[in-house]
Short mmCIF file of C-alpha atoms and ligand atoms in Angstrom, two decimals:
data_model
loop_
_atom_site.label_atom_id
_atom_site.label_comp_id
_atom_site.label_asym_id
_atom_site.label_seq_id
_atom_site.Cartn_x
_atom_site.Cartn_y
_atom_site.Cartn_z
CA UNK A 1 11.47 9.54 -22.58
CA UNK A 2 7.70 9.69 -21.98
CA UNK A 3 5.63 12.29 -23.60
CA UNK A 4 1.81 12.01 -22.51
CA UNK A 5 -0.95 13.49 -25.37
CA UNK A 6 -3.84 11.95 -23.50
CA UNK A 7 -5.04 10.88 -20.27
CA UNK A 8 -8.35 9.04 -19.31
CA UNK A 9 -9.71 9.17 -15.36
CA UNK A 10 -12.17 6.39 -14.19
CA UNK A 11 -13.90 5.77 -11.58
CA UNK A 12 -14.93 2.13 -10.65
CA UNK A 13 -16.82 0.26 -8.18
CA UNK A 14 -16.21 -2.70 -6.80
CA UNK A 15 -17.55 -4.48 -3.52
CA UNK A 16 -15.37 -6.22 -1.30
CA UNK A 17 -16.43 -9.56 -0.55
CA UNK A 18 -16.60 -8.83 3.46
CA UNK A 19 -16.18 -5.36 5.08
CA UNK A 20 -12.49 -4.84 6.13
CA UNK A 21 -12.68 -2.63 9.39
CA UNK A 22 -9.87 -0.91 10.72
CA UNK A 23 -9.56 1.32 13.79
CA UNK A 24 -10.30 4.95 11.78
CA UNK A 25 -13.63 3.44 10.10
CA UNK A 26 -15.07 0.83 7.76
CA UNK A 27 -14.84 0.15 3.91
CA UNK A 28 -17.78 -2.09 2.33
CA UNK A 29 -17.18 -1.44 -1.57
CA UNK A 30 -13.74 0.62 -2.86
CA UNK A 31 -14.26 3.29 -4.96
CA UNK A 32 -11.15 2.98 -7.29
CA UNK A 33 -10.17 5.86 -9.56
CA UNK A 34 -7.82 4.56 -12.67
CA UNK A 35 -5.71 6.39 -14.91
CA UNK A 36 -5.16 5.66 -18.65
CA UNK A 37 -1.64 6.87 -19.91
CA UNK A 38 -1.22 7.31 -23.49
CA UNK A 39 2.14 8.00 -24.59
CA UNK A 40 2.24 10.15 -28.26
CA UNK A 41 4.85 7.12 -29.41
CA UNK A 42 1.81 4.85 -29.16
CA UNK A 43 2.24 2.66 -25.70
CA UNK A 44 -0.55 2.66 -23.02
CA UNK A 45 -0.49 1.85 -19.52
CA UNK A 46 -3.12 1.74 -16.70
CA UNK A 47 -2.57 2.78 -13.51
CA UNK A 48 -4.43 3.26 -10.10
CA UNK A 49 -4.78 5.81 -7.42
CA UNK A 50 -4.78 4.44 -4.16
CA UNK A 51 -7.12 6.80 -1.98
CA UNK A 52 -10.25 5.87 -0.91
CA UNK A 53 -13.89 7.37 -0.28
CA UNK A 54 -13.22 8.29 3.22
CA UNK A 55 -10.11 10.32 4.65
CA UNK A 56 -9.82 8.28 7.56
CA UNK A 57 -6.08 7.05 6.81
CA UNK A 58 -4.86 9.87 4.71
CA UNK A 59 -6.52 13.08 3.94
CA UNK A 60 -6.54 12.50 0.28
CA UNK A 61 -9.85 10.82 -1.09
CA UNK A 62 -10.69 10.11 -4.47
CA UNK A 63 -12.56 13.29 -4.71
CA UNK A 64 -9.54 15.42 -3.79
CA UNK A 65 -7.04 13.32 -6.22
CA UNK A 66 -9.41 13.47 -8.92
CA UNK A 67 -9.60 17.31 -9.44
CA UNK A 68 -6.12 17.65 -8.36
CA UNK A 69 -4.61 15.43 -11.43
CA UNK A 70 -7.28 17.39 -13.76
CA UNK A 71 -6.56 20.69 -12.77
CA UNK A 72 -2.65 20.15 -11.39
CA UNK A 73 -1.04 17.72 -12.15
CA UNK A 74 -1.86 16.21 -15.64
CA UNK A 75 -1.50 19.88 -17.47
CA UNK A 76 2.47 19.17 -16.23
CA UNK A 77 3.31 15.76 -18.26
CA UNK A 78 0.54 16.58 -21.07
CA UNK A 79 2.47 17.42 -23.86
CA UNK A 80 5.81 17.50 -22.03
CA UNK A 81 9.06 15.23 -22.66
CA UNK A 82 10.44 13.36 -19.46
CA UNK A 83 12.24 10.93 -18.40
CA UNK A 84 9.77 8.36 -15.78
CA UNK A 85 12.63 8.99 -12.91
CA UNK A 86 12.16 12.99 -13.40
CA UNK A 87 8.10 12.69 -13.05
CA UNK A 88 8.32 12.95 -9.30
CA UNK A 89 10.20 16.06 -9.39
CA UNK A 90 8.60 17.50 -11.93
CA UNK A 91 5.10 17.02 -9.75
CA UNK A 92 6.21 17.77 -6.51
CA UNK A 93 7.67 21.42 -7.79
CA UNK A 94 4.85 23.78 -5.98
CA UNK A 95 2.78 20.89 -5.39
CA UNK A 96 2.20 19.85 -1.62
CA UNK A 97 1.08 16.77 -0.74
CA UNK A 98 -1.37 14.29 -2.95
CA UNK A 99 0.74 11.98 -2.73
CA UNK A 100 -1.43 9.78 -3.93
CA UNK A 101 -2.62 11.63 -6.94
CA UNK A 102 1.06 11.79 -7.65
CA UNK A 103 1.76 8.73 -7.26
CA UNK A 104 -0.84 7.49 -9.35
CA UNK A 105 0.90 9.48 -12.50
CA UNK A 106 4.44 8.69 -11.39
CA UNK A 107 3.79 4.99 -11.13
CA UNK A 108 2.12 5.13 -14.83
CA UNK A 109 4.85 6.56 -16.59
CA UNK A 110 7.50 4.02 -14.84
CA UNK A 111 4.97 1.41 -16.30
CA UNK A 112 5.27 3.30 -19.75
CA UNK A 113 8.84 3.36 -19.74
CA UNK A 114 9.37 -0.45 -19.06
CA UNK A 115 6.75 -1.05 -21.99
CA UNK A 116 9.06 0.92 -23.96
CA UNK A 117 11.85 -0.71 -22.84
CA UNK A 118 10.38 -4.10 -23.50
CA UNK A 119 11.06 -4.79 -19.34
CA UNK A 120 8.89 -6.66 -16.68
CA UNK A 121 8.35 -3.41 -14.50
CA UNK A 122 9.64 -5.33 -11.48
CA UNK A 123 13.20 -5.23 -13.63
CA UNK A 124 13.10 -1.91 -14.10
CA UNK A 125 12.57 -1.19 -10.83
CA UNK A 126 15.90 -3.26 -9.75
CA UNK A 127 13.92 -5.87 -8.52
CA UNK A 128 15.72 -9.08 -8.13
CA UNK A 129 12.94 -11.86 -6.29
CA UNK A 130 11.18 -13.80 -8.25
CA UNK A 131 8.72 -14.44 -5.85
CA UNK A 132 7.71 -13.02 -2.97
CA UNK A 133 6.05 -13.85 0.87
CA UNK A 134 2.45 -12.89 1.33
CA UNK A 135 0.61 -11.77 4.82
CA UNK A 136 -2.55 -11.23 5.60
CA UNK A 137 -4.42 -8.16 7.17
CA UNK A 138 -7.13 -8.88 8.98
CA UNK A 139 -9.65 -6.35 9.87
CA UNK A 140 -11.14 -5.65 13.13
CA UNK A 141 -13.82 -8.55 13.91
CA UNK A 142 -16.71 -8.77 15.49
CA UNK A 143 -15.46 -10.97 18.19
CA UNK A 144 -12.24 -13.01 19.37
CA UNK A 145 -13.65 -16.19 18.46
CA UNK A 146 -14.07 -15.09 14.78
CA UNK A 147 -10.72 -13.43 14.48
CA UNK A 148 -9.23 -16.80 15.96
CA UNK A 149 -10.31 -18.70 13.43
CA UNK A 150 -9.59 -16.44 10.75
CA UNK A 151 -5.75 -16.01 11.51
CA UNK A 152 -5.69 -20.02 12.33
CA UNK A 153 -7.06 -20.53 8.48
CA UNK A 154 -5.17 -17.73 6.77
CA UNK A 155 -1.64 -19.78 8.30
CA UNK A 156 -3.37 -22.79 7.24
CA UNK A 157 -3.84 -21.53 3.65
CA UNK A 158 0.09 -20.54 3.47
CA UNK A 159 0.17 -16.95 4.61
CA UNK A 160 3.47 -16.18 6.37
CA UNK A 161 2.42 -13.44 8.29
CA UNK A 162 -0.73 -12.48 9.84
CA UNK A 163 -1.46 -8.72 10.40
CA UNK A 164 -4.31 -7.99 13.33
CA UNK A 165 -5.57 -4.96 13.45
CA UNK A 166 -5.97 -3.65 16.58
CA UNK A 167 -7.83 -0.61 18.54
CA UNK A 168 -8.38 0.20 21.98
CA UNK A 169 -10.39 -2.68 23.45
CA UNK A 170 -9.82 -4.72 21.22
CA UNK A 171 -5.86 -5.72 21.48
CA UNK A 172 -4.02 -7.41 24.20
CA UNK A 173 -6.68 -10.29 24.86
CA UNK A 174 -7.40 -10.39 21.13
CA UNK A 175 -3.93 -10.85 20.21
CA UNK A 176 -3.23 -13.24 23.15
CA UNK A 177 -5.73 -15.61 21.92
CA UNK A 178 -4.47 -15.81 18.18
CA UNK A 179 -0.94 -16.32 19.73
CA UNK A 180 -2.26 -19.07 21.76
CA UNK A 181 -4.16 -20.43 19.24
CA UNK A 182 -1.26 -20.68 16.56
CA UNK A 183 1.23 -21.33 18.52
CA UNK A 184 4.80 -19.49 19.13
CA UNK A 185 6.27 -19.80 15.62
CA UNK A 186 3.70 -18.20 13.83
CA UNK A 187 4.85 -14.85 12.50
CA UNK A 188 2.23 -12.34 13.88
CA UNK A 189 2.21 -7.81 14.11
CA UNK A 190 -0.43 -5.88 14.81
CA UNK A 191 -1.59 -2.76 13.14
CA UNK A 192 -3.27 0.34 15.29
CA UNK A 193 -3.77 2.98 12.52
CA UNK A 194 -3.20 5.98 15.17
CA UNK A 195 -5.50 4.58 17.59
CA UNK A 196 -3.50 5.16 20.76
CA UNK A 197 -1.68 8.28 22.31
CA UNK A 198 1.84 7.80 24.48
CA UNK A 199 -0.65 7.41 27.91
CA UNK A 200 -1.33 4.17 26.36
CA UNK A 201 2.23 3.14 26.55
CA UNK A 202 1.75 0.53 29.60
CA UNK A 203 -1.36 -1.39 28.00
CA UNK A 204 0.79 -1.57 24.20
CA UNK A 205 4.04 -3.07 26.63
CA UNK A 206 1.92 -5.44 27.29
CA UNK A 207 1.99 -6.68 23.87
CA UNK A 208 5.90 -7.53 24.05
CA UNK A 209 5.15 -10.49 25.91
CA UNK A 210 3.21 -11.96 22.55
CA UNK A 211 6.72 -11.42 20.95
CA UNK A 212 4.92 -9.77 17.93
CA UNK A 213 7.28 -9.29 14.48
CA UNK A 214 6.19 -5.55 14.64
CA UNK A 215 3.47 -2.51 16.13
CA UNK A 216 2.53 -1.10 13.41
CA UNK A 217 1.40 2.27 13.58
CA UNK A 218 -0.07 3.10 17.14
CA UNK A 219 0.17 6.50 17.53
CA UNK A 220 -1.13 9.62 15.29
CA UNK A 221 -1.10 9.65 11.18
CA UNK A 222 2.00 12.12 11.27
CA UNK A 223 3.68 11.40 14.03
CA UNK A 224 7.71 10.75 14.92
CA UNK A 225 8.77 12.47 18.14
CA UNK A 226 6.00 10.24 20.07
CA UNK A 227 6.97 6.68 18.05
CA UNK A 228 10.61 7.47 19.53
CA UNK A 229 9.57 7.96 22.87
CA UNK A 230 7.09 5.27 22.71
CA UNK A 231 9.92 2.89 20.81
CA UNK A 232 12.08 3.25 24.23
CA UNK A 233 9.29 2.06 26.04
CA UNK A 234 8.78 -1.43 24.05
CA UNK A 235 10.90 -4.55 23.02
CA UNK A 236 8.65 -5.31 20.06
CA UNK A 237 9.54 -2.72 17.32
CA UNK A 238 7.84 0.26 15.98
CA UNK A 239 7.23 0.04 11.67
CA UNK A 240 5.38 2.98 10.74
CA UNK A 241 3.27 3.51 8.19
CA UNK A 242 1.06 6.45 7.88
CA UNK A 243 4.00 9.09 9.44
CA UNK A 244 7.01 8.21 6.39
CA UNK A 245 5.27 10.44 3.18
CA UNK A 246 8.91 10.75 1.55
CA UNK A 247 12.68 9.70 2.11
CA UNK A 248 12.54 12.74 4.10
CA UNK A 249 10.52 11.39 7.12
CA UNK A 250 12.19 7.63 7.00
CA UNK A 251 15.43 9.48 7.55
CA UNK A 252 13.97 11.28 10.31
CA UNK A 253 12.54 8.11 11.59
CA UNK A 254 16.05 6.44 11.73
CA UNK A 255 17.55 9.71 13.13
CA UNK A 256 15.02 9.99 15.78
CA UNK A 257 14.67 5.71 16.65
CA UNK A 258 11.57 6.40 15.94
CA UNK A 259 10.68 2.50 14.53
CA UNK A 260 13.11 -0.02 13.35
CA UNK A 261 10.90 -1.07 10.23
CA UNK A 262 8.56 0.34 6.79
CA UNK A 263 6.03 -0.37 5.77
CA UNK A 264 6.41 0.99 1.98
CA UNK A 265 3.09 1.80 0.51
CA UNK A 266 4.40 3.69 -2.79
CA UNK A 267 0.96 5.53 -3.34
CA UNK A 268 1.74 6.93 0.38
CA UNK A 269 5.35 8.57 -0.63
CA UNK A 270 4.46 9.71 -3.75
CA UNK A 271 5.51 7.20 -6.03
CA UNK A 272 8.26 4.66 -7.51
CA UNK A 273 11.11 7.29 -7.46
CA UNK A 274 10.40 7.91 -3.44
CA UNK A 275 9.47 4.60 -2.84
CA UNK A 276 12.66 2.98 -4.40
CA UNK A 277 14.74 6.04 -2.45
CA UNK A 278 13.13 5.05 0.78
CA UNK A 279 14.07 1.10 0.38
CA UNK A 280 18.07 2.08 -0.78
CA UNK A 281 17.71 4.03 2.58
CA UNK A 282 16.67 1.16 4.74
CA UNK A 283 18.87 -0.91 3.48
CA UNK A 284 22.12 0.79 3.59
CA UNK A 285 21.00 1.66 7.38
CA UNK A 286 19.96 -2.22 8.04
CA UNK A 287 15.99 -1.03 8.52
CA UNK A 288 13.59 -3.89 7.08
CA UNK A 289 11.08 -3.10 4.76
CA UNK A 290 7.95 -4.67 3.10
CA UNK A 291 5.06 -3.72 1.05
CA UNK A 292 1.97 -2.46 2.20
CA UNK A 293 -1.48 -2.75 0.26
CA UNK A 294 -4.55 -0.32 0.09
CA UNK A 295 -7.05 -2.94 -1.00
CA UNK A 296 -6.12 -2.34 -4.47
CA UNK A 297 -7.25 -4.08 -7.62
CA UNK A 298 -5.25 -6.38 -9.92
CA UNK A 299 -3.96 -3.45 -10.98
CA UNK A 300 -2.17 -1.60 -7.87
CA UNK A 301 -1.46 -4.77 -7.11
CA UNK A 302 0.58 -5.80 -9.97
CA UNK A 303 2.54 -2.10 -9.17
CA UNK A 304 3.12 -3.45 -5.28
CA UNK A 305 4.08 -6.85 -6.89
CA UNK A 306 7.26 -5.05 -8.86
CA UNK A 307 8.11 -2.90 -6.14
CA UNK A 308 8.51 -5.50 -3.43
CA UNK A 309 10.72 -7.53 -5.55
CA UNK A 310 13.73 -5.52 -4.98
CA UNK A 311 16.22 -7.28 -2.03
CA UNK A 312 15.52 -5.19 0.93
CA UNK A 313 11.40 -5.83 0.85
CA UNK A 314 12.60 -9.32 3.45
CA UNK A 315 9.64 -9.03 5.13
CA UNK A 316 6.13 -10.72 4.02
CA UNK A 317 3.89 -7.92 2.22
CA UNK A 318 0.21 -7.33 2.33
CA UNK A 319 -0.10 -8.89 -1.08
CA UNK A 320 -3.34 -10.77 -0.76
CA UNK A 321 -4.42 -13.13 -3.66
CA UNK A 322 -7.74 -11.26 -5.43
CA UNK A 323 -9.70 -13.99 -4.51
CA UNK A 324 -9.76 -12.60 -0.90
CA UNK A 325 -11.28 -9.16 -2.12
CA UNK A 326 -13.16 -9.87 -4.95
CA UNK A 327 -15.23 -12.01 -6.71
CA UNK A 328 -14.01 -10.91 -9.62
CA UNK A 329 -11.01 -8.63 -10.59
CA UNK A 330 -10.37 -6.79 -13.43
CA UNK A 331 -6.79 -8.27 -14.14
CA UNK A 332 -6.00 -11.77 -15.93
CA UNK A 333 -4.89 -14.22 -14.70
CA UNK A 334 -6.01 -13.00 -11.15
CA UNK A 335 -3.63 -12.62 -8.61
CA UNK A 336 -2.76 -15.89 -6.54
CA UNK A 337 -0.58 -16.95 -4.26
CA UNK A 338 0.86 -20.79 -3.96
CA UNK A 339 0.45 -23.22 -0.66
CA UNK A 340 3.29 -21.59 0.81
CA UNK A 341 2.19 -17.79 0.73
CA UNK A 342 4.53 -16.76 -2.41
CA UNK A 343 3.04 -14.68 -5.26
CA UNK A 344 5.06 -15.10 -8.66
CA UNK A 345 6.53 -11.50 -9.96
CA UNK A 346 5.13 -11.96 -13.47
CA UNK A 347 8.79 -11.54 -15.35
CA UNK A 348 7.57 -12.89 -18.90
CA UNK A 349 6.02 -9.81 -20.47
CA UNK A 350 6.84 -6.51 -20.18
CA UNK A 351 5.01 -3.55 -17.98
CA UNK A 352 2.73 -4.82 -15.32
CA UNK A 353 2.87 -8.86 -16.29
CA UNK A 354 -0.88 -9.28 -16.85
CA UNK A 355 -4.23 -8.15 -18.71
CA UNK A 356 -6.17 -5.90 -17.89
CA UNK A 357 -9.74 -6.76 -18.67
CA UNK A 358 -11.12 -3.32 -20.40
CA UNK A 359 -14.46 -4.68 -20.95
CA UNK A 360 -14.85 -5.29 -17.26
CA UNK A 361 -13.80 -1.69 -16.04
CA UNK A 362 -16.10 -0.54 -18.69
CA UNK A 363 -19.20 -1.97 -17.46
CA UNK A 364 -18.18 -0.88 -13.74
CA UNK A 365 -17.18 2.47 -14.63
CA UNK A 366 -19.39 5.61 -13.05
CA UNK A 367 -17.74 8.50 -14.48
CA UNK A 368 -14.84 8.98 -16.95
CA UNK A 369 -12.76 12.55 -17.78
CA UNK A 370 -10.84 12.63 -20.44
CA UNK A 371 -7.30 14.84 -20.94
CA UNK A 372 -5.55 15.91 -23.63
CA UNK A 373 -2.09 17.67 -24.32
O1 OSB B 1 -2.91 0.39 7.47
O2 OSB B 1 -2.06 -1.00 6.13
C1 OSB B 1 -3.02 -0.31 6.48
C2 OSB B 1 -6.00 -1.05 4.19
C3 OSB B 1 -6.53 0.22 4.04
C4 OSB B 1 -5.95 1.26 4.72
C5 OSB B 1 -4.83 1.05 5.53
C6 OSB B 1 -4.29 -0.21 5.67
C7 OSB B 1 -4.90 -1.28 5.00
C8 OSB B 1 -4.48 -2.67 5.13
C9 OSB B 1 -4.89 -3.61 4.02
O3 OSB B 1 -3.91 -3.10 6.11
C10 OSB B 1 -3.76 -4.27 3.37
C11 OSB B 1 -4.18 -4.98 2.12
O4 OSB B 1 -4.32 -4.34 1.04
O5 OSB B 1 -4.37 -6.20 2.19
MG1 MG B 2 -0.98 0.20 8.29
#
């Protein structure tokens, strides 16, 4: 059982080495809130909240999950007894949405309870790789010749996929020219983030003749009904991110042939408990899944690192090395990822598998709250 008698918000900064652009806007520097978990039996875990400054891909930001964990959410675990698989219940009762800021919580405790249970996190999760394929997402770029060269070196430094993101002029010659450029084996997707509608169902057909893994995405944030209708209209399937926020919506997805793979973000759905529902689902209905990133620290990243280490995650997640974010992150040893694209699921320590540097987050910290039971 956790029981929570304090918890510490923090906000960081930390600038990305380039810009990443995608279709709904562009981030230069994340703004990263972190949570400190102390548990009254004496373990702490850190944990981080996935939204961003901007509500461009979901409508949380950090400065809607921050005041919704003060004033919500923490006042439920403070003080209270619960088992890490009950925390999503216990925060979704009369709570809609922040996800996110849910998650965030959710994710902490399941890191608590595998501290207390002396497990690697990715073991108490069910996971069963010990490593796992990386891709890369590549933002929009300024031209074709630079994204050419940028998917050509990211194959070249191991990555087994390479994830393009696309928007409306700037698609079906873009990704042409990578294909052409890498050649047929290459294992290639696109990602739209909800920048097309259903009229633009000719122009993304022309994207099955670049026989792409995956669309990821095309059509709006919430959206099913359309994917379906769109999904009849393509060879290439549909994965959808933004529109599956629980178990709930990848059902629907399946029930409606709305896509044929997920993209599992576990900030997105809430948390571990959804997340891990959502991947039993998949698999018992033969639907692919692999993890999606946020451009999170060391620290999300070591959550997405446990979580795509159970068996139905058979498709290469966005699980860049820190190297290609930061100059420096705040976890040791940073995250890397071999000559083949694999990342190791740290399985010799218990909780997340590596340090976080306090010192570091202290010096980049802008604001703290403290919380106690
Ligand atoms: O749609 O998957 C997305 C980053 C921010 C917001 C949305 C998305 C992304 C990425 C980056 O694609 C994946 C990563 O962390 O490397
Ligand atoms: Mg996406």
């Amino acid at each position: 059982m956790i029981r929570l008698d304090r918890i510490v918000l923090r906000e960081i900064r930390l600038p990305l080495r380039e810009p990443f652009r995608i279709s709904s806007g562009e981030m230069r520097e994340r703004r990263i809130l972190l949570l400190e978990l102390f548990d009254a039996a004496g373990a702490h875990a850190w944990a981080e909240c996935v939204v961003d400054d901007a509500p461009n891909y979901s409508s949380e930001t950090i400065d809607t999950a921050w005041p919704t964990i003060v004033r919500w959410l923490a006042p439920r675990l403070l003080g209270a007894s619960v088992a890490h698989t009950d925390v999503h219940a216990l925060l979704e009762r009369d709570v809609r949405g922040h996800n996110m800021a849910k998650a965030a919580l959710e994710m902490g405790c399941w890191n608590l309870a595998a501290l207390e249970a002396g497990l690697p996190l990715a073991r108490l999760l069910g996971g069963t790789r010990t490593e796992i394929a990386t891709g890369i997402s590549l933002g929009i770029q300024r031209d074709i010749h630079t994204l050419v060269a940028k998917a050509t070196e990211s194959l070249a430094a191991g990555y087994q996929k390479v994830k393009i993101k696309i928007a409306p002029g700037r698609d079906v010659e873009w990704v042409a020219a990578v294909r052409h450029a890498v050649g047929d084996d290459a294992h290639l997707m696109a990602d739209a983030n909800n920048a097309y509608t259903l009229a633009d169902a000719d122009r993304l057909a022309q994207l099955d003749a670049l026989h792409l893994m995956m669309i990821e995405q095309p059509l709006a944030h919430d959206d099913l009904v359309r994917h379906a209708e769109l999904q009849r209209r393509l060879r290439t399937p549909l994965c959808l991110d933004e529109s599956i926020t629980s178990l709930e919506r990848a059902q629907d997805m399946h029930t409606l042939r709305a896509g044929r793979i997920v993209n599992i973000k576990p900030g997105r759905v809430g948390g571990f408990a959804q997340s891990v529902a959502i991947h039993d689902f998949c698999e018992e209905h033969g639907i692919p899944v692999w993890c999606g990133g946020m451009l999170e620290s060391g620290i999300g990243r070591a959550y997405n690192v446990a979580l795509a280490s159970l068996p139905n995650f058979t498709l290469p997640g966005d699980l860049s090395p820190s190297a290609r974010y930061w100059t420096q992150d705040v976890v040791t040893p940073e995250w890397t990822m071999d000559a083949h694209g694999m990342v190791r699921v740290p399985l010799d320590a218990p909780g997340l598998g590596v340090a976080v540097d306090d010192a570091r987050i202290r010096a980049l910290t802008v604001r703290t709250e403290e919380l106690r039971a």
